[in-house]
PDB file of C-alpha atoms in Angstrom:
ATOM      1  CA  MET A   1      23.514  12.493  14.378  1.00  0.00           C
ATOM      2  CA  SER A   2      21.114   9.439  15.178  1.00  0.00           C
ATOM      3  CA  GLN A   3      20.889   6.706  12.893  1.00  0.00           C
ATOM      4  CA  ALA A   4      17.572   6.547  10.612  1.00  0.00           C
ATOM      5  CA  LEU A   5      14.763   3.966  11.893  1.00  0.00           C
ATOM      6  CA  LEU A   6      13.369   3.673   8.644  1.00  0.00           C
ATOM      7  CA  LYS A   7      15.916   4.032   5.393  1.00  0.00           C
ATOM      8  CA  ILE A   8      14.507   3.215   1.864  1.00  0.00           C
ATOM      9  CA  ARG A   9      16.451   3.593  -1.391  1.00  0.00           C
ATOM     10  CA  GLY A  10      15.471   3.435  -4.888  1.00  0.00           C
ATOM     11  CA  LEU A  11      12.569   1.113  -3.924  1.00  0.00           C
ATOM     12  CA  ARG A  12      10.496  -0.527  -7.061  1.00  0.00           C
ATOM     13  CA  ALA A  13       7.744  -3.232  -6.520  1.00  0.00           C
ATOM     14  CA  SER A  14       5.208  -4.970  -8.261  1.00  0.00           C
ATOM     15  CA  VAL A  15       2.198  -7.404  -7.827  1.00  0.00           C
ATOM     16  CA  THR A  16       3.568 -10.700  -7.572  1.00  0.00           C
ATOM     17  CA  ALA A  17       0.772 -12.091  -9.608  1.00  0.00           C
ATOM     18  CA  ASP A  18       0.869 -10.187 -12.699  1.00  0.00           C
ATOM     19  CA  ASP A  19       4.097  -7.973 -12.326  1.00  0.00           C
ATOM     20  CA  THR A  20       2.024  -5.122 -12.559  1.00  0.00           C
ATOM     21  CA  GLN A  21       4.815  -2.444 -11.842  1.00  0.00           C
ATOM     22  CA  ILE A  22       3.377   0.031  -9.027  1.00  0.00           C
ATOM     23  CA  LEU A  23       6.146   1.853  -7.156  1.00  0.00           C
ATOM     24  CA  HIS A  24       8.788   3.594  -8.967  1.00  0.00           C
ATOM     25  CA  GLY A  25      12.236   4.176  -7.171  1.00  0.00           C
ATOM     26  CA  ILE A  26      11.101   5.710  -3.438  1.00  0.00           C
ATOM     27  CA  ASP A  27      13.448   7.200  -1.425  1.00  0.00           C
ATOM     28  CA  LEU A  28      12.165   7.667   2.280  1.00  0.00           C
ATOM     29  CA  ASP A  29      14.153   8.215   5.616  1.00  0.00           C
ATOM     30  CA  ILE A  30      12.163   8.255   8.976  1.00  0.00           C
ATOM     31  CA  MET A  31      13.725   9.251  12.146  1.00  0.00           C
ATOM     32  CA  PRO A  32      13.036   8.077  15.488  1.00  0.00           C
ATOM     33  CA  GLY A  33      10.256  10.063  17.022  1.00  0.00           C
ATOM     34  CA  GLU A  34       9.131  11.324  13.869  1.00  0.00           C
ATOM     35  CA  ILE A  35       5.638  11.266  12.404  1.00  0.00           C
ATOM     36  CA  HIS A  36       5.206  11.241   8.493  1.00  0.00           C
ATOM     37  CA  VAL A  37       1.803  11.388   6.223  1.00  0.00           C
ATOM     38  CA  LEU A  38       1.560   9.712   3.241  1.00  0.00           C
ATOM     39  CA  MET A  39      -1.289  11.289   0.950  1.00  0.00           C
ATOM     40  CA  GLY A  40      -2.114  10.743  -2.591  1.00  0.00           C
ATOM     41  CA  PRO A  41      -5.017   9.859  -5.187  1.00  0.00           C
ATOM     42  CA  ASN A  42      -6.473   6.240  -5.261  1.00  0.00           C
ATOM     43  CA  GLY A  43      -4.103   4.129  -6.926  1.00  0.00           C
ATOM     44  CA  ALA A  44      -1.195   6.211  -6.261  1.00  0.00           C
ATOM     45  CA  GLY A  45       0.496   3.091  -4.352  1.00  0.00           C
ATOM     46  CA  LYS A  46       0.325   4.160  -0.758  1.00  0.00           C
ATOM     47  CA  SER A  47      -1.051   0.758   0.531  1.00  0.00           C
ATOM     48  CA  THR A  48       1.620  -0.952  -1.561  1.00  0.00           C
ATOM     49  CA  LEU A  49       4.381   1.007   0.065  1.00  0.00           C
ATOM     50  CA  GLY A  50       3.230   0.047   3.589  1.00  0.00           C
ATOM     51  CA  ASN A  51       2.792  -3.216   2.452  1.00  0.00           C
ATOM     52  CA  CYS A  52       6.263  -3.826   0.893  1.00  0.00           C
ATOM     53  CA  ILE A  53       7.848  -2.306   4.123  1.00  0.00           C
ATOM     54  CA  MET A  54       6.085  -5.254   5.804  1.00  0.00           C
ATOM     55  CA  GLY A  55       6.813  -7.662   3.631  1.00  0.00           C
ATOM     56  CA  ASN A  56       3.514  -8.676   2.148  1.00  0.00           C
ATOM     57  CA  PRO A  57       4.343 -11.546  -0.570  1.00  0.00           C
ATOM     58  CA  ALA A  58       1.577 -10.042  -2.651  1.00  0.00           C
ATOM     59  CA  TYR A  59       4.421  -7.810  -3.814  1.00  0.00           C
ATOM     60  CA  THR A  60       7.508  -8.300  -4.808  1.00  0.00           C
ATOM     61  CA  ILE A  61      10.379  -5.808  -4.812  1.00  0.00           C
ATOM     62  CA  THR A  62      12.446  -5.737  -7.721  1.00  0.00           C
ATOM     63  CA  ASP A  63      14.877  -3.232  -7.387  1.00  0.00           C
ATOM     64  CA  GLY A  64      16.250  -1.351  -4.266  1.00  0.00           C
ATOM     65  CA  THR A  65      16.454  -1.704  -0.633  1.00  0.00           C
ATOM     66  CA  ILE A  66      14.711  -1.356   2.758  1.00  0.00           C
ATOM     67  CA  GLU A  67      16.892  -0.902   6.227  1.00  0.00           C
ATOM     68  CA  PHE A  68      15.124  -1.271   9.152  1.00  0.00           C
ATOM     69  CA  ASN A  69      17.055  -0.150  12.302  1.00  0.00           C
ATOM     70  CA  GLY A  70      20.236  -0.591  10.851  1.00  0.00           C
ATOM     71  CA  GLN A  71      19.459  -3.859   9.265  1.00  0.00           C
ATOM     72  CA  ASP A  72      18.622  -4.945   5.618  1.00  0.00           C
ATOM     73  CA  ILE A  73      15.362  -6.132   5.705  1.00  0.00           C
ATOM     74  CA  THR A  74      14.725  -5.987   1.874  1.00  0.00           C
ATOM     75  CA  HIS A  75      14.150  -9.732   1.622  1.00  0.00           C
ATOM     76  CA  GLU A  76      13.086 -10.476   5.035  1.00  0.00           C
ATOM     77  CA  SER A  77       9.902 -12.698   5.892  1.00  0.00           C
ATOM     78  CA  THR A  78       6.857 -10.540   7.479  1.00  0.00           C
ATOM     79  CA  ASP A  79       7.388 -12.417  10.553  1.00  0.00           C
ATOM     80  CA  LYS A  80      10.946 -11.809  11.064  1.00  0.00           C
ATOM     81  CA  ARG A  81       9.911  -7.644  10.411  1.00  0.00           C
ATOM     82  CA  ALA A  82       7.278  -8.233  13.047  1.00  0.00           C
ATOM     83  CA  LYS A  83       9.735  -9.633  15.511  1.00  0.00           C
ATOM     84  CA  ALA A  84      12.184  -6.527  14.585  1.00  0.00           C
ATOM     85  CA  GLY A  85       9.495  -4.060  15.527  1.00  0.00           C
ATOM     86  CA  LEU A  86       7.535  -3.204  12.235  1.00  0.00           C
ATOM     87  CA  PHE A  87       3.582  -3.023  12.498  1.00  0.00           C
ATOM     88  CA  LEU A  88       1.206  -2.462  10.145  1.00  0.00           C
ATOM     89  CA  SER A  89      -2.648  -1.812  10.414  1.00  0.00           C
ATOM     90  CA  PHE A  90      -4.871  -2.901   7.622  1.00  0.00           C
ATOM     91  CA  GLN A  91      -7.271  -0.938   5.644  1.00  0.00           C
ATOM     92  CA  ASN A  92     -10.004  -3.525   5.824  1.00  0.00           C
ATOM     93  CA  PRO A  93      -9.206  -5.892   8.784  1.00  0.00           C
ATOM     94  CA  ILE A  94      -9.864  -9.290   7.887  1.00  0.00           C
ATOM     95  CA  GLU A  95     -11.877 -11.967  10.261  1.00  0.00           C
ATOM     96  CA  VAL A  96     -10.582 -14.775  11.872  1.00  0.00           C
ATOM     97  CA  PRO A  97     -13.047 -17.400  13.258  1.00  0.00           C
ATOM     98  CA  GLY A  98     -11.701 -19.685  15.725  1.00  0.00           C
ATOM     99  CA  ILE A  99      -9.408 -17.161  17.227  1.00  0.00           C
ATOM    100  CA  THR A 100     -10.197 -14.821  20.082  1.00  0.00           C
ATOM    101  CA  LEU A 101      -9.052 -11.291  20.161  1.00  0.00           C
ATOM    102  CA  SER A 102      -6.943 -11.727  23.411  1.00  0.00           C
ATOM    103  CA  THR A 103      -5.312 -15.030  22.295  1.00  0.00           C
ATOM    104  CA  PHE A 104      -4.514 -13.417  18.891  1.00  0.00           C
ATOM    105  CA  ILE A 105      -2.778 -10.627  20.531  1.00  0.00           C
ATOM    106  CA  LYS A 106      -1.541 -12.823  23.242  1.00  0.00           C
ATOM    107  CA  THR A 107       0.337 -14.919  20.765  1.00  0.00           C
ATOM    108  CA  ALA A 108       1.677 -12.398  18.699  1.00  0.00           C
ATOM    109  CA  SER A 109       3.442 -10.615  22.232  1.00  0.00           C
ATOM    110  CA  GLU A 110       5.045 -13.798  22.719  1.00  0.00           C
ATOM    111  CA  GLU A 111       6.201 -14.591  19.410  1.00  0.00           C
ATOM    112  CA  ILE A 112       7.890 -11.047  19.398  1.00  0.00           C
ATOM    113  CA  THR A 113       9.468 -11.136  22.568  1.00  0.00           C
ATOM    114  CA  GLY A 114      10.007 -14.947  22.626  1.00  0.00           C
ATOM    115  CA  ASP A 115       8.600 -14.820  26.312  1.00  0.00           C
ATOM    116  CA  HIS A 116       5.692 -16.301  28.093  1.00  0.00           C
ATOM    117  CA  VAL A 117       2.822 -13.681  28.642  1.00  0.00           C
ATOM    118  CA  ARG A 118       1.734 -13.893  32.319  1.00  0.00           C
ATOM    119  CA  LEU A 119      -2.009 -14.300  31.533  1.00  0.00           C
ATOM    120  CA  TRP A 120      -3.464 -12.210  34.695  1.00  0.00           C
ATOM    121  CA  LYS A 121      -0.974  -9.379  34.092  1.00  0.00           C
ATOM    122  CA  PHE A 122      -1.637  -9.268  30.024  1.00  0.00           C
ATOM    123  CA  ARG A 123      -5.579  -9.339  30.977  1.00  0.00           C
ATOM    124  CA  LYS A 124      -4.671  -6.300  32.964  1.00  0.00           C
ATOM    125  CA  GLN A 125      -3.186  -4.274  30.405  1.00  0.00           C
ATOM    126  CA  LEU A 126      -5.305  -5.075  27.541  1.00  0.00           C
ATOM    127  CA  GLU A 127      -8.225  -4.195  29.596  1.00  0.00           C
ATOM    128  CA  SER A 128      -6.240  -0.872  30.403  1.00  0.00           C
ATOM    129  CA  ASN A 129      -6.050  -0.031  26.831  1.00  0.00           C
ATOM    130  CA  MET A 130      -9.440  -0.888  26.188  1.00  0.00           C
ATOM    131  CA  GLU A 131     -10.783   1.178  28.710  1.00  0.00           C
ATOM    132  CA  MET A 132      -8.848   4.273  26.996  1.00  0.00           C
ATOM    133  CA  LEU A 133     -10.340   3.231  23.491  1.00  0.00           C
ATOM    134  CA  GLN A 134     -13.741   2.730  24.970  1.00  0.00           C
ATOM    135  CA  MET A 135     -14.058  -0.909  23.749  1.00  0.00           C
ATOM    136  CA  ASP A 136     -16.234  -3.197  25.621  1.00  0.00           C
ATOM    137  CA  LYS A 137     -13.871  -5.610  27.411  1.00  0.00           C
ATOM    138  CA  ALA A 138     -16.086  -8.701  25.816  1.00  0.00           C
ATOM    139  CA  TYR A 139     -14.559  -8.274  22.619  1.00  0.00           C
ATOM    140  CA  LEU A 140     -11.639  -9.725  24.241  1.00  0.00           C
ATOM    141  CA  ASP A 141     -13.185 -13.436  24.022  1.00  0.00           C
ATOM    142  CA  ARG A 142     -15.028 -12.721  21.043  1.00  0.00           C
ATOM    143  CA  ASP A 143     -13.266 -14.436  17.501  1.00  0.00           C
ATOM    144  CA  LEU A 144     -11.277 -11.884  15.909  1.00  0.00           C
ATOM    145  CA  ASN A 145     -13.304  -8.969  14.192  1.00  0.00           C
ATOM    146  CA  VAL A 146     -15.921 -11.742  13.351  1.00  0.00           C
ATOM    147  CA  GLY A 147     -19.266  -9.385  13.855  1.00  0.00           C
ATOM    148  CA  PHE A 148     -17.183  -6.207  14.758  1.00  0.00           C
ATOM    149  CA  SER A 149     -18.294  -2.958  13.495  1.00  0.00           C
ATOM    150  CA  GLY A 150     -15.861  -1.340  11.061  1.00  0.00           C
ATOM    151  CA  GLY A 151     -15.067   0.997  14.174  1.00  0.00           C
ATOM    152  CA  GLU A 152     -14.664  -1.728  16.734  1.00  0.00           C
ATOM    153  CA  LYS A 153     -12.325  -3.555  14.129  1.00  0.00           C
ATOM    154  CA  LYS A 154     -10.062  -0.267  13.929  1.00  0.00           C
ATOM    155  CA  LYS A 155     -10.120  -0.059  17.712  1.00  0.00           C
ATOM    156  CA  ALA A 156      -8.902  -3.727  17.765  1.00  0.00           C
ATOM    157  CA  GLU A 157      -6.064  -2.427  15.509  1.00  0.00           C
ATOM    158  CA  ILE A 158      -4.966   0.368  17.516  1.00  0.00           C
ATOM    159  CA  LEU A 159      -5.510  -2.168  20.701  1.00  0.00           C
ATOM    160  CA  GLN A 160      -2.839  -4.580  19.282  1.00  0.00           C
ATOM    161  CA  LEU A 161      -0.354  -1.932  18.285  1.00  0.00           C
ATOM    162  CA  LEU A 162      -0.474  -0.285  21.868  1.00  0.00           C
ATOM    163  CA  THR A 163       0.221  -3.810  23.346  1.00  0.00           C
ATOM    164  CA  LEU A 164       2.630  -5.041  20.861  1.00  0.00           C
ATOM    165  CA  GLN A 165       4.390  -1.596  20.980  1.00  0.00           C
ATOM    166  CA  PRO A 166       6.492  -1.509  17.767  1.00  0.00           C
ATOM    167  CA  LYS A 167       9.300   0.742  17.164  1.00  0.00           C
ATOM    168  CA  LEU A 168       7.469   1.784  13.542  1.00  0.00           C
ATOM    169  CA  ALA A 169       3.870   1.605  12.729  1.00  0.00           C
ATOM    170  CA  ILE A 170       2.281   1.984   9.600  1.00  0.00           C
ATOM    171  CA  LEU A 171      -1.638   2.875   9.791  1.00  0.00           C
ATOM    172  CA  ASP A 172      -3.363   2.471   6.688  1.00  0.00           C
ATOM    173  CA  GLU A 173      -6.346   4.566   6.598  1.00  0.00           C
ATOM    174  CA  THR A 174      -7.070   3.925  10.187  1.00  0.00           C
ATOM    175  CA  ASP A 175      -9.775   6.473  10.097  1.00  0.00           C
ATOM    176  CA  SER A 176     -11.487   5.462   7.217  1.00  0.00           C
ATOM    177  CA  GLY A 177     -15.426   5.042   7.788  1.00  0.00           C
ATOM    178  CA  LEU A 178     -15.201   6.384  11.303  1.00  0.00           C
ATOM    179  CA  ASP A 179     -17.521   8.817  12.849  1.00  0.00           C
ATOM    180  CA  VAL A 180     -16.288  11.843  14.973  1.00  0.00           C
ATOM    181  CA  ASP A 181     -16.379  10.054  17.902  1.00  0.00           C
ATOM    182  CA  ALA A 182     -14.298   7.257  17.047  1.00  0.00           C
ATOM    183  CA  VAL A 183     -11.730   9.080  14.995  1.00  0.00           C
ATOM    184  CA  ARG A 184     -11.066  11.311  18.550  1.00  0.00           C
ATOM    185  CA  THR A 185     -10.815   8.155  20.388  1.00  0.00           C
ATOM    186  CA  VAL A 186      -8.479   6.161  17.762  1.00  0.00           C
ATOM    187  CA  SER A 187      -6.536   9.156  17.880  1.00  0.00           C
ATOM    188  CA  GLN A 188      -5.939   9.313  21.311  1.00  0.00           C
ATOM    189  CA  GLY A 189      -4.235   5.873  21.147  1.00  0.00           C
ATOM    190  CA  VAL A 190      -2.422   6.853  18.540  1.00  0.00           C
ATOM    191  CA  GLU A 191      -1.245   9.587  20.601  1.00  0.00           C
ATOM    192  CA  GLN A 192      -0.321   7.206  23.610  1.00  0.00           C
ATOM    193  CA  TYR A 193       1.928   5.132  21.516  1.00  0.00           C
ATOM    194  CA  MET A 194       3.880   8.181  20.468  1.00  0.00           C
ATOM    195  CA  LYS A 195       4.522   9.080  23.995  1.00  0.00           C
ATOM    196  CA  GLU A 196       7.396   6.328  24.300  1.00  0.00           C
ATOM    197  CA  SER A 197      10.702   8.073  23.245  1.00  0.00           C
ATOM    198  CA  GLY A 198      12.031   6.565  19.820  1.00  0.00           C
ATOM    199  CA  ARG A 199       8.939   5.223  18.155  1.00  0.00           C
ATOM    200  CA  ALA A 200       7.828   6.412  14.766  1.00  0.00           C
ATOM    201  CA  LEU A 201       4.468   6.476  12.759  1.00  0.00           C
ATOM    202  CA  ILE A 202       3.798   6.235   8.943  1.00  0.00           C
ATOM    203  CA  ILE A 203       0.049   7.685   8.310  1.00  0.00           C
ATOM    204  CA  ILE A 204      -1.732   6.570   5.161  1.00  0.00           C
ATOM    205  CA  THR A 205      -4.706   8.777   4.787  1.00  0.00           C
ATOM    206  CA  HIS A 206      -7.153  10.274   2.816  1.00  0.00           C
ATOM    207  CA  SER A 207      -8.857  12.083   5.609  1.00  0.00           C
ATOM    208  CA  THR A 208      -6.836  14.315   8.147  1.00  0.00           C
ATOM    209  CA  ARG A 209      -9.117  14.388  10.926  1.00  0.00           C
ATOM    210  CA  ILE A 210      -7.096  11.629  12.762  1.00  0.00           C
ATOM    211  CA  LEU A 211      -4.087  14.280  12.036  1.00  0.00           C
ATOM    212  CA  GLU A 212      -5.402  17.100  14.215  1.00  0.00           C
ATOM    213  CA  ALA A 213      -3.790  16.394  17.599  1.00  0.00           C
ATOM    214  CA  LEU A 214      -0.898  15.197  16.466  1.00  0.00           C
ATOM    215  CA  LYS A 215       2.585  16.431  15.540  1.00  0.00           C
ATOM    216  CA  VAL A 216       3.058  15.872  12.047  1.00  0.00           C
ATOM    217  CA  ASN A 217       6.833  16.239  10.681  1.00  0.00           C
ATOM    218  CA  TYR A 218       6.809  15.486   7.140  1.00  0.00           C
ATOM    219  CA  THR A 219       4.058  14.941   4.604  1.00  0.00           C
ATOM    220  CA  HIS A 220       4.707  12.758   1.636  1.00  0.00           C
ATOM    221  CA  VAL A 221       2.527  12.826  -1.952  1.00  0.00           C
ATOM    222  CA  LEU A 222       2.573  10.014  -3.898  1.00  0.00           C
ATOM    223  CA  VAL A 223       1.459   9.517  -7.558  1.00  0.00           C
ATOM    224  CA  ASP A 224       1.906   6.702  -9.646  1.00  0.00           C
ATOM    225  CA  GLY A 225       3.994   5.017  -7.531  1.00  0.00           C
ATOM    226  CA  LYS A 226       6.379   8.175  -6.990  1.00  0.00           C
ATOM    227  CA  LEU A 227       6.667  10.487  -4.537  1.00  0.00           C
ATOM    228  CA  VAL A 228       6.366  13.839  -6.051  1.00  0.00           C
ATOM    229  CA  ALA A 229       6.484  16.202  -3.105  1.00  0.00           C
ATOM    230  CA  THR A 230       7.725  16.276   0.310  1.00  0.00           C
ATOM    231  CA  GLY A 231       7.176  18.945   2.996  1.00  0.00           C
ATOM    232  CA  ASP A 232       5.849  19.839   6.763  1.00  0.00           C
ATOM    233  CA  ALA A 233       2.397  19.894   7.875  1.00  0.00           C
ATOM    234  CA  SER A 234       1.103  23.093   5.375  1.00  0.00           C
ATOM    235  CA  ILE A 235       1.067  20.481   2.411  1.00  0.00           C
ATOM    236  CA  ILE A 236      -2.114  18.650   4.606  1.00  0.00           C
ATOM    237  CA  ASP A 237      -3.792  21.972   4.465  1.00  0.00           C
ATOM    238  CA  ASP A 238      -3.138  22.372   0.906  1.00  0.00           C
ATOM    239  CA  ILE A 239      -4.483  19.318  -0.164  1.00  0.00           C
ATOM    240  CA  ASN A 240      -7.572  19.871   2.154  1.00  0.00           C
ATOM    241  CA  GLN A 241      -8.122  23.227   0.366  1.00  0.00           C
ATOM    242  CA  ASN A 242      -6.870  22.339  -3.661  1.00  0.00           C
ATOM    243  CA  GLY A 243      -6.984  18.617  -3.947  1.00  0.00           C
ATOM    244  CA  PHE A 244      -4.281  16.692  -5.661  1.00  0.00           C
ATOM    245  CA  GLU A 245      -4.441  18.576  -8.936  1.00  0.00           C
ATOM    246  CA  LYS A 246      -0.959  20.567  -8.890  1.00  0.00           C
ATOM    247  CA  TYR A 247       0.730  17.252  -7.764  1.00  0.00           C
ATOM    248  CA  LEU A 248      -0.515  15.325 -10.835  1.00  0.00           C
ATOM    249  CA  GLN A 249       0.959  17.759 -12.883  1.00  0.00           C
ATOM    250  CA  ASN A 250       4.848  17.013 -11.758  1.00  0.00           C
TER     251      ASN A 250
END
């Protein structure tokens, strides 16, 4: 039996600034090649879980462990987790004036691999991915997310995903605020990412449009910082039809 790519046991976490407890004993296993969907009402702790996996210092792990690819990363820094093969897309990507999209991705790639990136080959790869994502190549030379529409910001996140090629990607409401065509394009990027053997995906979402072309292995429902249900993709259909009411009663 293959080893879990991500193994979480008894994870409890709070907001660093005021010690507000958000996660209350999360257990989760993700195997290579799997797609997991995380759903739940607003404020359930979905984004907190993603940020804790990635090591965001805004949250403090108060108990439990996180193992990634066989290594304990519970207290590792965010940059070390990224170098190990973790990736988190932001629900609301921030603007970074003074750093172009191309420079940002190139620098991140060099930091992760430890190798110098050949500019011509790198640009060719970026442009190929941008063509698939229907992004204007001019965005490469614009400051990261500055003046980008909501859709272009999300496409830029998927461009990073395709270029950096992490082992496990966490997509936090990547489909939020996108029109139907943009969701379809982003979904194609996610499909492309999962074609490589051994990769895994956590999708945090309220909408399910991004899931239509993906084979979901497990769906988890998070309520008040606790995983109250785990099952297959049929849970998604149940929530679409009936909402979260029965899960709130657990």
